[in-house]
Amino acid sequence: MLKEKSRWKKLLSFIQFCFIPLFAFLMIVIIPFISGVFNTFTDFNGIEMTKMVGVENYRKALTDKTFWSTLWLTIQYVLCSVIFTNLIAFLLALLVTSKIKGKHFLRSVFFMPNLIGGVILGFIWQFIFSKFMVYIGDATGIALFQYSWLIDTNKGFWAMVIVSVWQMSGYLMLIYIAGFIGIPKEVLEASSIDGATKIKQLVHIRIPLMIQAFTIAVFLTIKNSFMVYDLNLSLTNGGPYRSTEMITMHIYNEAFLFQAYGTGQAKAVILFVIVAAVAITQVLITKRMEVES
Amino acid sequence: MKKLSVVLAVVLVLSLFTGCQENKDTPDKGNVTNGGDVSGDTSNNENSKEAVEVTILGTIKSEIGEAFEEAVATYNQSQKQFKITIIPMDGQNPFEKMTALYASGHAPTIMVMGQEMAEFKDRLLDLSETEFTKLAFPGTQANATMDGKILGMPFTVEGFGLLYNKKVLNEAVGGTFDPAEIQTRTDLKELLDQIEALDGTKAVHLSPMDWSLGAHVTNILFSTQAKKADFMNGLKAGSINLMDNEIYHGWLDTFDLLMEYNIHEASPLSGDYDGGTIDLANGKVGLWFMGNWAYAPLHELNPESEFGIMPYPISDNPEDYGNTHISVGVPMYMVVDKERSSQQEQEGAVDFLTWLVTSSEGQDYFVNQMNFIPTFNGFETMPKDYMSKEILRYTEEGRTLEWMNMKYPADGWPAMGASMQKYLNGVIDQEALAEEFEAYWEKQ
């Protein structure tokens, strides 16, 4: 009897505190998501629907060659940006948690790029790639900088990777710093008494103890890189000849530019499934690697 | 105390619900008025003399935003019955914004549409009986006529072709340049050589934007065909082999010529719209493939120089159709919503559009401030700039090519534009380009 009452009380206080956020979440995320998935089975054209069309939209989406080629390009982009961003962020974190001078200043400097919004950042870098670099190329005669990177298929891709790494690594650095700081001092002291070198300490003690930071950081980069749009839009806008069009831009164009809501939305659902699968696998794997001191 | 907070929370949530409810009501009310079931509402508004608010989506084009806002302000002051309000576009694309507004029940009353019109045709007001429809030039309403009703007001005509800097060309030919002398590809080549002979001047700026290549350059291929409709249908059916099409080769040979004399020849994708404007305005190049919408920025950069427009020749025979023609068409139509807007709002919309093209104030904004070429009879104000006058002359002489690109599917220009960029960049040749075009059209 008493137990039941306390459960009721708990539920009541839960509702008291969480109803409004839950309500907002339901209205803004859950319901639009469900209606979005539902719409992929209809002939919804953005204004109204007249009939159900079954899996027709999915058939069209899956048989579209450009969908697969942009998806493949996006996967390459995700791989590159996840690896480089995390590597650089980790090294930066290592640097600013060491005993160098001005580490607090450096922390804020490295974090700064993250404070610039995606589109503005894109335009700044667009200027750097298409005007400044070309200027350097003209002045020095270095062939690499002679023409804008953004009009070349491969260089355009790498330009995007560079900018996203530059933007994200400062943010992830914070997560890694938190990971480093969270390591108990005793363990490190004990290991140094046992004669472990700095490198050995890093590989065998510090990294295993901060796997949690990796879980979060890798998850964030995977998600962010799959969903990249603003950078793509402001840097290359998919050019040249739509060869740097990432999956999100492809979906947006399909739905709004080419006025094919059904297939666009179906592609978005497929992308959701893929990203969810990748992210869950990653979290499960890294979770298993987590150890406690 | 706890009970009180629970009650408060519930009240708060309920008020949220009612808030939503109220919002939802507004468009429905408009609907009922539209149907004419509730007449009390309508008369009330008239009696109270409160101006009816009529919404318009965007400012037609971002380039003329300020001038359009001024025109709206002048109209709002000129009468008390209606008040036009501009809904900002927020940088979204029009189709996205329109569908979102329709889906939420807050559709604007006046919208600017092009190819989208077919999708919305059941929601648009029949404008057949309006004054401006009767004044419009014949043929300008063709693309806005659906199911026997005229649903759009042809807002202006635009022309594209080879824009030229008159001063540079006068210097190049050593006298007064006459565009009528350029009737074949050979003539064009001579002119290009003459321009190159000048100090520090390249002949052409060829812009690599996909809309320019995909919608405008390709238009010449489609509209110079002897049987335009059959050509497009044949491409869809897969029965046309572009490599056997004489015009296809002629069209690309001219393109090759322009590529050869391009200021960005070494890196053809480097150019952009702003670059083209600057190059032509400052006389760094003599020619630029673009349309008269670029006149305002060109004039702003170099008010002293005059800019004209001339045809893109597709062969060496001056008699061939297209060699003395420029592409002229109606880029957009003003349409009025009848589904979500009340009777009065619709009336206000028609009144505003009529004012814009019939009153002397409206015409002044239309021609002088917004730089549009009028498509209506009885215009007292006519464009004074050389390029607009040239376009009007081509139109009067019937030397215009139809805008076949209005009949492309929605993804037509990005797809063909991407293929043209590859061709421009030297990644593919004429045969591969033909294959890409054929593959695209067969999917339609």
XYZ file of C-alpha atoms in Angstrom:
737
model
C 0.000 0.000 0.000
C 2.715 2.342 1.050
C 4.855 1.331 -1.888
C 2.083 1.963 -4.333
C 1.519 5.425 -2.991
C 5.149 6.350 -3.328
C 5.165 5.124 -6.906
C 2.187 7.288 -7.652
C 3.917 10.195 -6.004
C 7.031 9.600 -8.058
C 5.028 9.536 -11.238
C 3.252 12.703 -10.213
C 6.451 14.574 -9.583
C 7.857 13.219 -12.838
C 4.864 14.607 -14.688
C 5.130 17.867 -12.821
C 8.683 18.425 -13.923
C 8.811 16.738 -17.281
C 5.426 17.237 -18.814
C 6.261 20.451 -20.627
C 9.577 19.294 -22.094
C 8.013 15.945 -22.969
C 5.087 17.705 -24.563
C 7.398 19.898 -26.614
C 9.489 16.891 -27.629
C 6.355 15.038 -28.666
C 5.011 17.934 -30.728
C 8.276 19.011 -32.298
C 10.099 15.728 -32.822
C 7.981 12.603 -32.396
C 4.790 13.612 -34.191
C 6.504 15.225 -37.214
C 8.742 12.162 -37.442
C 5.801 9.764 -37.493
C 3.863 11.861 -39.973
C 7.021 12.142 -42.074
C 7.401 8.372 -42.212
C 3.693 8.006 -42.928
C 3.943 10.482 -45.807
C 6.490 8.326 -47.591
C 3.739 5.778 -48.229
C 1.445 8.373 -49.796
C 1.559 10.654 -52.805
C 1.983 13.725 -50.554
C 3.275 16.625 -52.656
C 3.945 19.132 -49.901
C 0.396 20.466 -49.806
C -1.996 17.534 -49.751
C -2.218 13.770 -50.232
C -4.779 11.941 -52.276
C -3.909 8.270 -52.027
C -1.582 5.643 -50.587
C 1.099 4.453 -52.965
C 2.683 1.691 -50.890
C 6.439 1.343 -51.215
C 6.613 3.122 -54.575
C 8.618 6.036 -53.117
C 11.136 3.631 -51.585
C 11.434 1.726 -54.843
C 12.197 4.973 -56.677
C 14.644 6.104 -53.991
C 16.541 2.819 -53.913
C 16.830 2.544 -57.679
C 18.205 6.098 -58.013
C 21.864 5.865 -58.932
C 22.728 9.373 -57.755
C 21.337 8.524 -54.327
C 23.875 5.723 -53.946
C 26.759 7.730 -55.374
C 26.093 10.669 -53.033
C 25.690 8.239 -50.137
C 29.061 6.693 -50.956
C 30.647 10.132 -51.159
C 29.111 11.000 -47.799
C 30.489 7.814 -46.232
C 33.971 8.721 -47.489
C 33.520 12.175 -46.050
C 32.323 10.769 -42.715
C 35.340 8.447 -42.503
C 37.821 11.220 -43.275
C 36.301 13.791 -40.988
C 35.754 11.363 -38.088
C 39.348 10.162 -38.190
C 41.004 13.551 -38.657
C 38.760 15.479 -36.315
C 39.202 13.035 -33.462
C 42.916 12.625 -34.035
C 43.527 16.357 -34.033
C 41.143 16.994 -31.149
C 42.893 14.314 -29.101
C 46.326 15.752 -29.808
C 45.127 19.266 -28.992
C 43.667 18.006 -25.712
C 46.962 16.311 -24.923
C 48.756 19.562 -25.646
C 46.582 21.819 -23.525
C 46.512 19.405 -20.557
C 50.309 19.191 -20.555
C 52.501 21.672 -18.738
C 52.978 24.189 -21.551
C 52.616 27.919 -21.043
C 49.377 29.691 -21.946
C 47.307 26.525 -22.096
C 44.142 28.303 -20.999
C 44.567 30.832 -23.738
C 45.202 28.055 -26.255
C 42.074 26.229 -25.171
C 39.882 29.174 -26.053
C 41.744 29.774 -29.298
C 41.250 26.182 -30.424
C 37.608 26.311 -29.438
C 36.955 29.585 -31.265
C 36.107 28.156 -34.749
C 33.192 26.344 -33.173
C 31.595 29.636 -32.267
C 31.229 30.702 -35.899
C 28.011 29.554 -37.509
C 28.198 27.040 -40.356
C 27.136 29.276 -43.220
C 29.324 32.244 -42.260
C 32.225 29.887 -41.725
C 31.562 28.459 -45.169
C 31.708 31.898 -46.768
C 34.927 32.794 -44.964
C 36.547 29.625 -46.235
C 35.064 30.062 -49.664
C 36.939 33.337 -49.821
C 40.115 31.639 -48.616
C 39.879 28.813 -51.149
C 38.707 30.734 -54.181
C 40.373 34.126 -53.701
C 43.183 34.067 -51.139
C 44.740 30.749 -52.181
C 44.530 31.709 -55.844
C 46.268 34.968 -54.984
C 49.055 33.028 -53.228
C 49.216 30.687 -56.199
C 49.564 33.588 -58.617
C 52.236 35.248 -56.530
C 54.350 32.165 -55.860
C 53.575 29.966 -58.832
C 52.696 26.954 -56.688
C 50.546 24.797 -58.934
C 48.447 23.474 -56.062
C 47.034 26.924 -55.367
C 46.788 28.178 -58.926
C 43.027 27.626 -59.235
C 40.282 27.587 -56.677
C 40.002 24.275 -54.861
C 36.251 24.502 -54.920
C 35.939 23.952 -58.657
C 37.769 20.636 -58.565
C 36.021 17.416 -57.615
C 38.738 16.005 -55.376
C 40.078 19.233 -53.948
C 36.533 20.390 -53.268
C 35.989 17.257 -51.208
C 39.174 17.820 -49.234
C 38.300 21.467 -48.762
C 35.140 20.347 -47.015
C 37.052 17.892 -44.857
C 39.591 20.549 -43.876
C 36.947 23.075 -42.884
C 34.871 20.573 -40.910
C 37.958 19.321 -39.083
C 38.982 22.881 -38.321
C 35.524 23.649 -36.989
C 34.810 20.507 -34.976
C 38.147 19.629 -33.442
C 38.065 22.476 -30.915
C 34.750 21.277 -29.597
C 35.828 17.674 -29.305
C 39.021 18.861 -27.626
C 36.863 19.946 -24.684
C 35.401 16.460 -24.379
C 38.860 14.901 -24.458
C 40.126 17.418 -21.903
C 37.290 16.333 -19.621
C 38.350 12.742 -20.211
C 41.977 13.487 -19.278
C 41.054 15.436 -16.187
C 38.699 12.680 -15.008
C 41.552 10.169 -14.681
C 42.370 9.587 -10.974
C 45.851 10.819 -10.023
C 46.634 7.732 -7.903
C 46.619 5.421 -10.899
C 49.048 7.612 -12.769
C 51.301 7.987 -9.742
C 51.286 4.239 -9.129
C 52.195 3.537 -12.720
C 55.048 6.016 -12.740
C 56.427 4.435 -9.556
C 56.237 1.113 -11.402
C 58.417 2.715 -14.063
C 55.931 3.316 -16.900
C 57.071 5.837 -19.507
C 54.818 8.694 -20.628
C 53.901 6.850 -23.830
C 53.116 3.628 -22.009
C 51.041 5.559 -19.499
C 49.073 7.116 -22.325
C 48.419 3.880 -24.199
C 47.805 1.534 -21.286
C 46.289 3.722 -18.613
C 45.001 7.068 -19.785
C 43.316 6.021 -23.041
C 41.547 2.956 -21.587
C 40.297 5.073 -18.711
C 38.857 7.734 -20.963
C 37.126 5.579 -23.563
C 33.907 7.266 -22.539
C 35.170 10.488 -24.056
C 35.842 8.614 -27.293
C 32.325 7.187 -27.274
C 30.819 10.647 -27.125
C 33.286 12.342 -29.469
C 33.086 9.712 -32.210
C 29.313 9.589 -31.952
C 29.085 13.358 -32.327
C 31.377 13.471 -35.339
C 29.611 10.587 -37.078
C 26.252 12.218 -36.613
C 27.458 15.683 -37.587
C 29.289 14.526 -40.684
C 26.393 12.456 -41.975
C 24.087 15.435 -41.538
C 26.432 18.060 -43.003
C 24.509 20.609 -45.064
C 25.396 24.224 -44.283
C 29.070 23.735 -45.033
C 28.278 21.890 -48.243
C 25.916 24.650 -49.312
C 28.152 27.596 -48.587
C 31.444 26.065 -49.739
C 30.782 24.191 -52.966
C 26.991 24.085 -53.253
C 27.457 20.579 -54.646
C 29.649 21.801 -57.507
C 31.416 21.244 -59.788
C 28.799 19.301 -61.712
C 27.135 18.056 -58.532
C 30.157 15.926 -57.702
C 30.504 17.178 -54.116
C 26.822 16.932 -53.300
C 26.437 15.230 -49.915
C 23.434 13.127 -48.995
C 21.540 15.779 -47.017
C 21.846 18.269 -49.828
C 20.770 15.604 -52.297
C 17.637 14.940 -50.231
C 16.846 18.638 -49.846
C 17.229 19.254 -53.566
C 15.136 16.230 -54.458
C 12.274 17.348 -52.232
C 12.276 21.110 -52.659
C 14.129 21.918 -55.839
C 12.958 19.052 -58.027
C 9.580 18.999 -56.304
C 9.636 15.269 -55.565
C 8.576 15.216 -51.915
C 7.792 11.502 -51.795
C 11.152 10.172 -52.923
C 13.008 12.904 -51.044
C 11.283 11.987 -47.814
C 11.807 8.259 -48.444
C 15.514 8.920 -48.901
C 15.532 10.854 -45.635
C 14.005 7.864 -43.829
C 16.578 5.538 -45.380
C 19.349 7.897 -44.265
C 17.887 7.930 -40.753
C 17.987 4.140 -40.597
C 21.588 4.060 -41.835
C 22.822 6.746 -39.442
C 20.975 5.166 -36.524
C 22.464 1.764 -37.319
C 25.992 3.137 -37.629
C 25.737 5.238 -34.481
C 24.255 2.450 -32.358
C 26.911 -0.024 -33.501
C 29.631 2.476 -32.698
C 28.248 3.226 -29.241
C 27.854 -0.500 -28.456
C 31.408 -1.263 -29.509
C 33.054 1.571 -27.622
C 30.851 0.955 -24.580
C 32.226 -2.556 -24.409
C 35.751 -1.140 -24.333
C 35.038 1.095 -21.364
C 36.804 0.153 -18.124
C 36.717 1.621 -14.643
C 39.714 2.334 -12.558
C 1.626 23.636 -1.966
C 2.309 20.618 -4.104
C -1.278 20.444 -5.214
C -1.120 24.050 -6.207
C 1.880 23.475 -8.420
C 0.176 20.541 -10.119
C -2.829 22.691 -10.836
C -0.590 25.413 -12.165
C 1.208 23.008 -14.443
C -2.066 21.680 -15.813
C -3.358 25.183 -16.415
C -0.181 26.088 -18.224
C -0.403 23.049 -20.472
C -4.062 23.645 -21.203
C -3.343 27.221 -22.144
C -0.768 25.898 -24.590
C -3.438 23.755 -26.196
C -5.898 26.579 -26.500
C -3.173 28.738 -27.944
C -2.760 26.246 -30.762
C -6.483 26.003 -31.220
C -6.887 29.712 -31.759
C -4.178 29.844 -34.335
C -5.773 27.061 -36.264
C -9.065 28.879 -36.397
C -7.960 31.907 -38.358
C -7.509 30.387 -41.818
C -10.773 28.456 -41.453
C -12.592 31.691 -40.879
C -11.066 33.006 -44.065
C -12.297 29.945 -45.852
C -15.853 30.385 -44.740
C -15.825 33.993 -45.854
C -14.474 32.847 -49.148
C -17.359 30.431 -49.542
C -19.738 33.289 -48.883
C -21.559 31.494 -46.088
C -20.888 34.118 -43.493
C -21.669 37.480 -44.899
C -21.613 39.345 -41.612
C -17.878 39.183 -41.487
C -17.434 40.669 -44.915
C -19.684 43.655 -44.460
C -18.251 44.312 -41.039
C -14.849 44.839 -42.503
C -16.076 47.289 -45.073
C -18.058 49.303 -42.589
C -15.307 49.610 -40.080
C -13.087 50.996 -42.858
C -10.167 48.981 -41.634
C -7.889 48.179 -44.530
C -7.909 44.548 -45.632
C -4.488 43.042 -45.311
C -3.289 41.351 -48.476
C -0.106 39.321 -48.276
C 2.495 38.850 -50.980
C 5.303 36.330 -50.795
C 8.737 37.836 -51.357
C 9.714 40.909 -53.347
C 9.551 39.280 -56.805
C 13.327 39.227 -57.069
C 15.879 39.959 -54.402
C 17.713 42.366 -56.748
C 14.799 44.807 -56.828
C 13.659 44.267 -53.239
C 14.023 47.864 -52.136
C 12.260 49.357 -55.136
C 9.412 46.892 -54.729
C 9.014 47.737 -51.055
C 8.781 51.412 -51.982
C 6.157 50.629 -54.606
C 4.120 48.720 -52.012
C 4.390 51.623 -49.566
C 3.229 54.074 -52.230
C 0.265 51.856 -53.085
C -0.696 51.480 -49.422
C -0.736 55.254 -49.048
C -2.660 55.840 -52.254
C -5.867 54.180 -50.991
C -7.423 53.051 -47.720
C -9.174 49.852 -48.720
C -6.263 47.446 -48.891
C -2.912 47.100 -47.220
C -0.248 44.997 -48.937
C 2.139 43.186 -46.596
C 5.283 41.451 -47.770
C 6.056 38.031 -46.303
C 9.841 37.710 -46.282
C 11.340 34.766 -48.091
C 13.986 34.067 -45.415
C 16.340 32.785 -48.062
C 14.201 29.726 -48.649
C 13.371 28.630 -52.135
C 9.901 29.736 -53.250
C 8.451 26.261 -53.769
C 9.506 25.197 -50.286
C 8.073 28.333 -48.710
C 4.809 28.129 -50.632
C 4.147 24.493 -49.778
C 4.987 25.149 -46.131
C 2.629 28.137 -45.991
C -0.138 26.205 -47.730
C 0.291 23.210 -45.467
C 0.046 25.434 -42.394
C -3.082 27.133 -43.745
C -1.509 30.583 -44.044
C -1.065 30.796 -47.784
C -0.082 34.226 -49.107
C -2.592 35.899 -51.416
C -0.150 36.978 -54.115
C 2.687 34.719 -55.196
C 5.271 34.638 -57.954
C 5.310 31.351 -59.837
C 6.987 29.790 -62.815
C 7.038 26.074 -63.436
C 5.352 25.500 -60.059
C 2.036 26.715 -61.417
C 0.938 23.308 -62.686
C 1.230 21.906 -59.181
C -0.923 24.671 -57.691
C -3.392 25.259 -60.526
C -6.520 24.181 -58.590
C -5.769 26.728 -55.901
C -5.297 29.758 -58.106
C -7.772 32.441 -59.043
C -8.891 32.697 -62.667
C -7.584 36.084 -63.808
C -9.223 35.990 -67.276
C -11.567 38.901 -66.591
C -9.073 41.333 -65.097
C -7.958 44.526 -66.755
C -4.307 43.581 -66.923
C -5.104 40.281 -68.618
C -6.875 42.154 -71.385
C -3.931 44.518 -71.776
C -1.255 41.821 -71.860
C 0.600 41.218 -75.119
C -0.629 38.191 -77.057
C 1.375 35.040 -76.431
C 2.685 36.155 -73.055
C -0.008 34.199 -71.258
C 0.557 30.874 -73.009
C 2.433 29.252 -70.147
C -0.090 30.486 -67.572
C -3.170 29.155 -69.334
C -4.380 25.942 -67.748
C -7.697 24.150 -68.234
C -8.867 27.100 -70.325
C -8.273 29.619 -67.541
C -5.630 32.312 -67.383
C -4.113 31.864 -63.937
C -1.129 34.179 -64.078
C -0.239 37.741 -64.895
C 2.833 37.780 -67.177
C 5.032 40.069 -65.163
C 7.719 41.016 -67.603
C 9.784 39.638 -70.428
C 13.437 38.872 -70.102
C 15.870 38.142 -72.845
C 19.164 36.300 -72.859
C 21.906 35.979 -75.417
C 25.373 37.444 -75.772
C 25.563 40.669 -73.793
C 28.142 43.130 -75.037
C 29.900 46.222 -73.829
C 29.236 48.753 -76.563
C 32.339 50.800 -75.875
C 34.659 47.808 -76.129
C 33.034 46.578 -79.327
C 33.140 50.008 -80.927
C 36.856 50.134 -80.264
C 37.307 46.582 -81.538
C 35.622 47.182 -84.887
C 36.996 50.700 -85.174
C 33.740 52.570 -85.582
C 30.199 51.874 -84.526
C 29.449 48.258 -83.801
C 26.268 46.965 -85.390
C 24.983 43.664 -83.913
C 23.068 42.998 -87.160
C 26.399 42.297 -88.860
C 26.981 39.215 -86.719
C 24.849 36.562 -88.372
C 27.066 33.501 -88.513
C 29.655 31.721 -86.425
C 32.401 33.000 -88.721
C 31.235 36.578 -88.163
C 31.366 35.930 -84.445
C 34.870 34.522 -84.680
C 36.055 37.603 -86.550
C 34.557 39.802 -83.877
C 36.216 37.744 -81.138
C 39.575 38.128 -82.858
C 39.044 41.865 -83.171
C 38.298 42.141 -79.453
C 41.346 40.055 -78.539
C 43.478 42.388 -80.632
C 42.720 45.188 -78.170
C 45.156 45.745 -75.349
C 44.383 43.853 -72.164
C 40.977 42.665 -73.301
C 39.766 39.105 -73.533
C 36.845 38.376 -75.790
C 34.361 36.467 -73.643
C 33.328 35.696 -70.102
C 31.529 32.337 -70.122
C 29.791 31.806 -66.797
C 29.834 28.246 -65.457
C 26.751 28.434 -63.201
C 24.485 25.443 -63.751
C 21.395 27.623 -64.173
C 23.057 29.666 -66.880
C 24.379 26.648 -68.770
C 21.508 24.293 -68.011
C 18.540 26.579 -68.491
C 19.758 29.299 -70.854
C 22.498 27.915 -73.072
C 20.554 24.670 -73.612
C 17.426 26.676 -74.444
C 19.043 27.644 -77.739
C 19.480 23.973 -78.646
C 15.831 23.218 -77.920
C 14.232 26.309 -79.431
C 16.126 26.361 -82.735
C 14.958 22.860 -83.658
C 12.602 22.787 -86.631
C 9.957 20.920 -84.635
C 10.448 21.911 -81.015
C 7.730 19.816 -79.389
C 8.613 16.734 -81.416
C 12.257 17.170 -80.492
C 11.546 17.182 -76.766
C 9.095 14.292 -77.007
C 11.553 12.382 -79.179
C 14.246 12.807 -76.540
C 11.843 11.488 -73.908
C 10.936 8.524 -76.087
C 14.605 7.877 -76.804
C 14.052 8.111 -80.556
C 16.373 11.071 -81.127
C 20.060 10.619 -81.584
C 21.721 13.932 -80.812
C 24.894 12.978 -82.628
C 22.818 12.917 -85.858
C 21.296 16.318 -85.102
C 22.913 19.072 -87.131
C 21.788 21.825 -84.770
C 23.312 20.005 -81.786
C 26.737 20.142 -83.430
C 26.319 23.714 -84.616
C 25.204 24.808 -81.188
C 28.209 23.157 -79.537
C 30.654 24.429 -82.150
C 29.710 27.970 -81.178
C 30.067 26.977 -77.553
C 33.544 25.610 -78.343
C 34.394 28.937 -79.926
C 33.292 30.818 -76.821
C 35.267 28.363 -74.672
C 38.365 29.049 -76.723
C 38.113 32.815 -76.203
C 36.974 32.541 -72.593
C 38.782 34.728 -70.063
C 38.867 31.658 -67.800
C 39.987 29.306 -70.547
C 42.675 27.691 -68.379
C 40.226 26.972 -65.573
C 36.735 27.300 -67.046
C 34.812 26.696 -63.821
C 36.493 29.639 -62.080
C 34.066 32.263 -63.316
C 30.990 33.348 -61.428
C 28.075 35.731 -61.850
C 29.687 38.616 -59.988
C 32.913 38.096 -61.899
C 31.042 38.230 -65.189
C 29.303 41.432 -64.188
C 32.557 43.090 -63.182
C 34.458 41.903 -66.264
C 31.857 43.131 -68.724
C 31.113 46.385 -66.897
C 34.782 47.343 -66.723
C 35.475 46.319 -70.283
C 37.841 43.485 -69.363
C 35.820 41.367 -71.782
C 33.643 42.324 -74.705
C 30.967 39.630 -74.473
C 29.187 37.705 -71.731
C 26.480 35.089 -72.183
C 23.760 36.293 -69.810
C 20.386 38.030 -69.742
C 19.032 41.525 -69.237
C 18.485 40.931 -65.490
C 22.193 41.721 -65.264
C 21.584 45.205 -66.636
C 20.997 46.859 -63.256
C 24.266 45.664 -61.661
C 26.160 46.399 -64.896
C 24.769 49.909 -65.024
C 25.546 50.417 -61.359
C 29.178 49.405 -61.851
C 29.684 51.473 -64.952
C 26.972 54.068 -65.575
C 28.846 55.548 -68.536
C 28.978 52.505 -70.743
C 26.057 51.062 -72.702
C 25.306 47.385 -72.830
C 23.505 45.564 -75.605
C 22.397 42.054 -76.420
C 22.919 39.980 -79.549
C 22.155 36.484 -80.846
C 24.132 33.296 -80.299
C 24.662 32.010 -83.865
C 24.406 28.252 -84.371
C 25.681 27.862 -87.924
C 27.439 29.550 -90.826
C 24.274 30.193 -92.772
C 22.762 33.605 -91.960
C 19.365 32.311 -93.058
C 19.219 29.619 -90.367
C 16.536 30.051 -87.747
C 18.082 31.344 -84.543
C 21.115 33.127 -85.969
C 19.410 36.493 -85.779
C 17.184 35.724 -82.812
C 17.530 36.149 -79.064
C 15.656 34.115 -76.429
C 12.828 36.172 -74.960
C 10.235 34.876 -72.549
C 8.147 35.474 -69.477
C 10.236 34.342 -66.497
C 7.472 34.492 -63.921
C 3.807 35.081 -63.385
C 1.948 36.793 -60.572
C -0.776 34.511 -59.279
C -3.549 34.966 -56.728
C -4.606 32.299 -54.256
C -8.319 31.519 -54.070
C -8.280 28.658 -51.595
C -7.109 30.317 -48.410
C -7.716 33.981 -49.201
C -11.029 35.744 -48.667
C -12.974 37.402 -51.448
C -11.724 40.787 -50.321
C -8.129 39.703 -50.167
C -8.437 38.444 -53.720
C -9.954 41.749 -54.800
C -7.131 43.598 -53.093
C -4.564 41.461 -54.864
C -6.079 42.176 -58.273
C -6.370 45.871 -57.420
C -2.707 46.109 -56.452
C -1.514 44.296 -59.573
C -3.722 46.490 -61.744
C -2.360 49.609 -60.047
C 1.183 48.477 -60.690
C 0.755 48.298 -64.476
C -1.931 50.896 -65.213
C -1.356 53.866 -62.893
C 1.413 56.274 -63.802
C 2.988 55.881 -60.354
C 2.974 52.094 -60.633
C 4.381 52.204 -64.151
C 7.192 54.460 -63.000
C 8.207 51.931 -60.346
C 7.736 49.078 -62.787
C 9.914 50.475 -65.541
C 12.283 52.957 -63.936
C 12.896 51.595 -60.444
C 12.551 47.865 -60.980
C 13.887 47.819 -64.526
C 11.190 45.533 -65.914
C 10.237 45.465 -69.564
C 6.452 45.951 -69.730
C 4.326 43.286 -71.400
C 1.131 45.326 -71.493
C -0.506 47.667 -73.962
C -1.021 51.260 -72.978
C 2.208 51.722 -71.077
C 3.102 55.390 -71.053
C 6.472 54.868 -69.445
C 8.856 52.883 -71.590
C 12.351 51.636 -70.708
C 15.064 54.038 -71.729
C 18.137 51.846 -71.482
C 19.687 50.482 -74.631
C 19.457 46.786 -73.730
C 15.735 46.867 -72.919
C 15.057 48.827 -76.086
C 16.975 46.231 -78.070
C 14.914 43.432 -76.541
C 11.712 45.280 -77.371
C 12.957 45.742 -80.920
C 13.692 42.029 -81.327
C 10.228 41.293 -79.935
C 8.505 43.695 -82.302
C 10.391 42.280 -85.274
C 9.394 38.767 -84.193
C 13.018 37.737 -83.942
C 12.689 35.862 -80.661
C 13.242 32.268 -79.606
C 10.726 30.663 -77.284
C 11.770 29.762 -73.731
C 11.590 26.001 -74.087
C 13.244 25.718 -70.678
C 9.852 26.511 -69.106
C 8.812 23.075 -70.366
C 11.783 21.239 -68.830
C 11.026 19.027 -65.818
C 11.931 20.617 -62.471
C 15.318 18.867 -62.354
C 16.012 19.578 -66.035
C 18.348 22.524 -65.712
C 20.424 21.192 -62.786
C 20.906 17.882 -64.587
C 21.788 19.360 -67.973
C 23.725 22.153 -66.269
C 25.948 19.577 -64.550
C 26.592 17.868 -67.897
C 27.397 21.206 -69.517
C 29.861 21.997 -66.722
C 31.655 18.741 -67.450
C 31.778 19.670 -71.126
C 33.006 23.171 -70.325
C 35.696 21.715 -68.084
C 36.824 19.340 -70.822
C 35.876 16.222 -68.860
C 33.552 14.957 -71.600
C 33.314 15.477 -75.375
C 30.361 16.101 -77.689
C 29.487 12.430 -77.892
C 29.520 11.862 -74.126
C 27.499 15.039 -73.618
C 24.919 13.755 -76.104
C 24.757 10.478 -74.188
C 24.238 12.265 -70.874
C 21.460 14.433 -72.311
C 19.767 11.426 -73.902
C 20.035 9.408 -70.683
C 18.515 12.247 -68.667
C 15.560 12.768 -71.012
C 14.767 9.082 -71.390
C 14.200 8.894 -67.631
C 11.414 11.487 -67.872
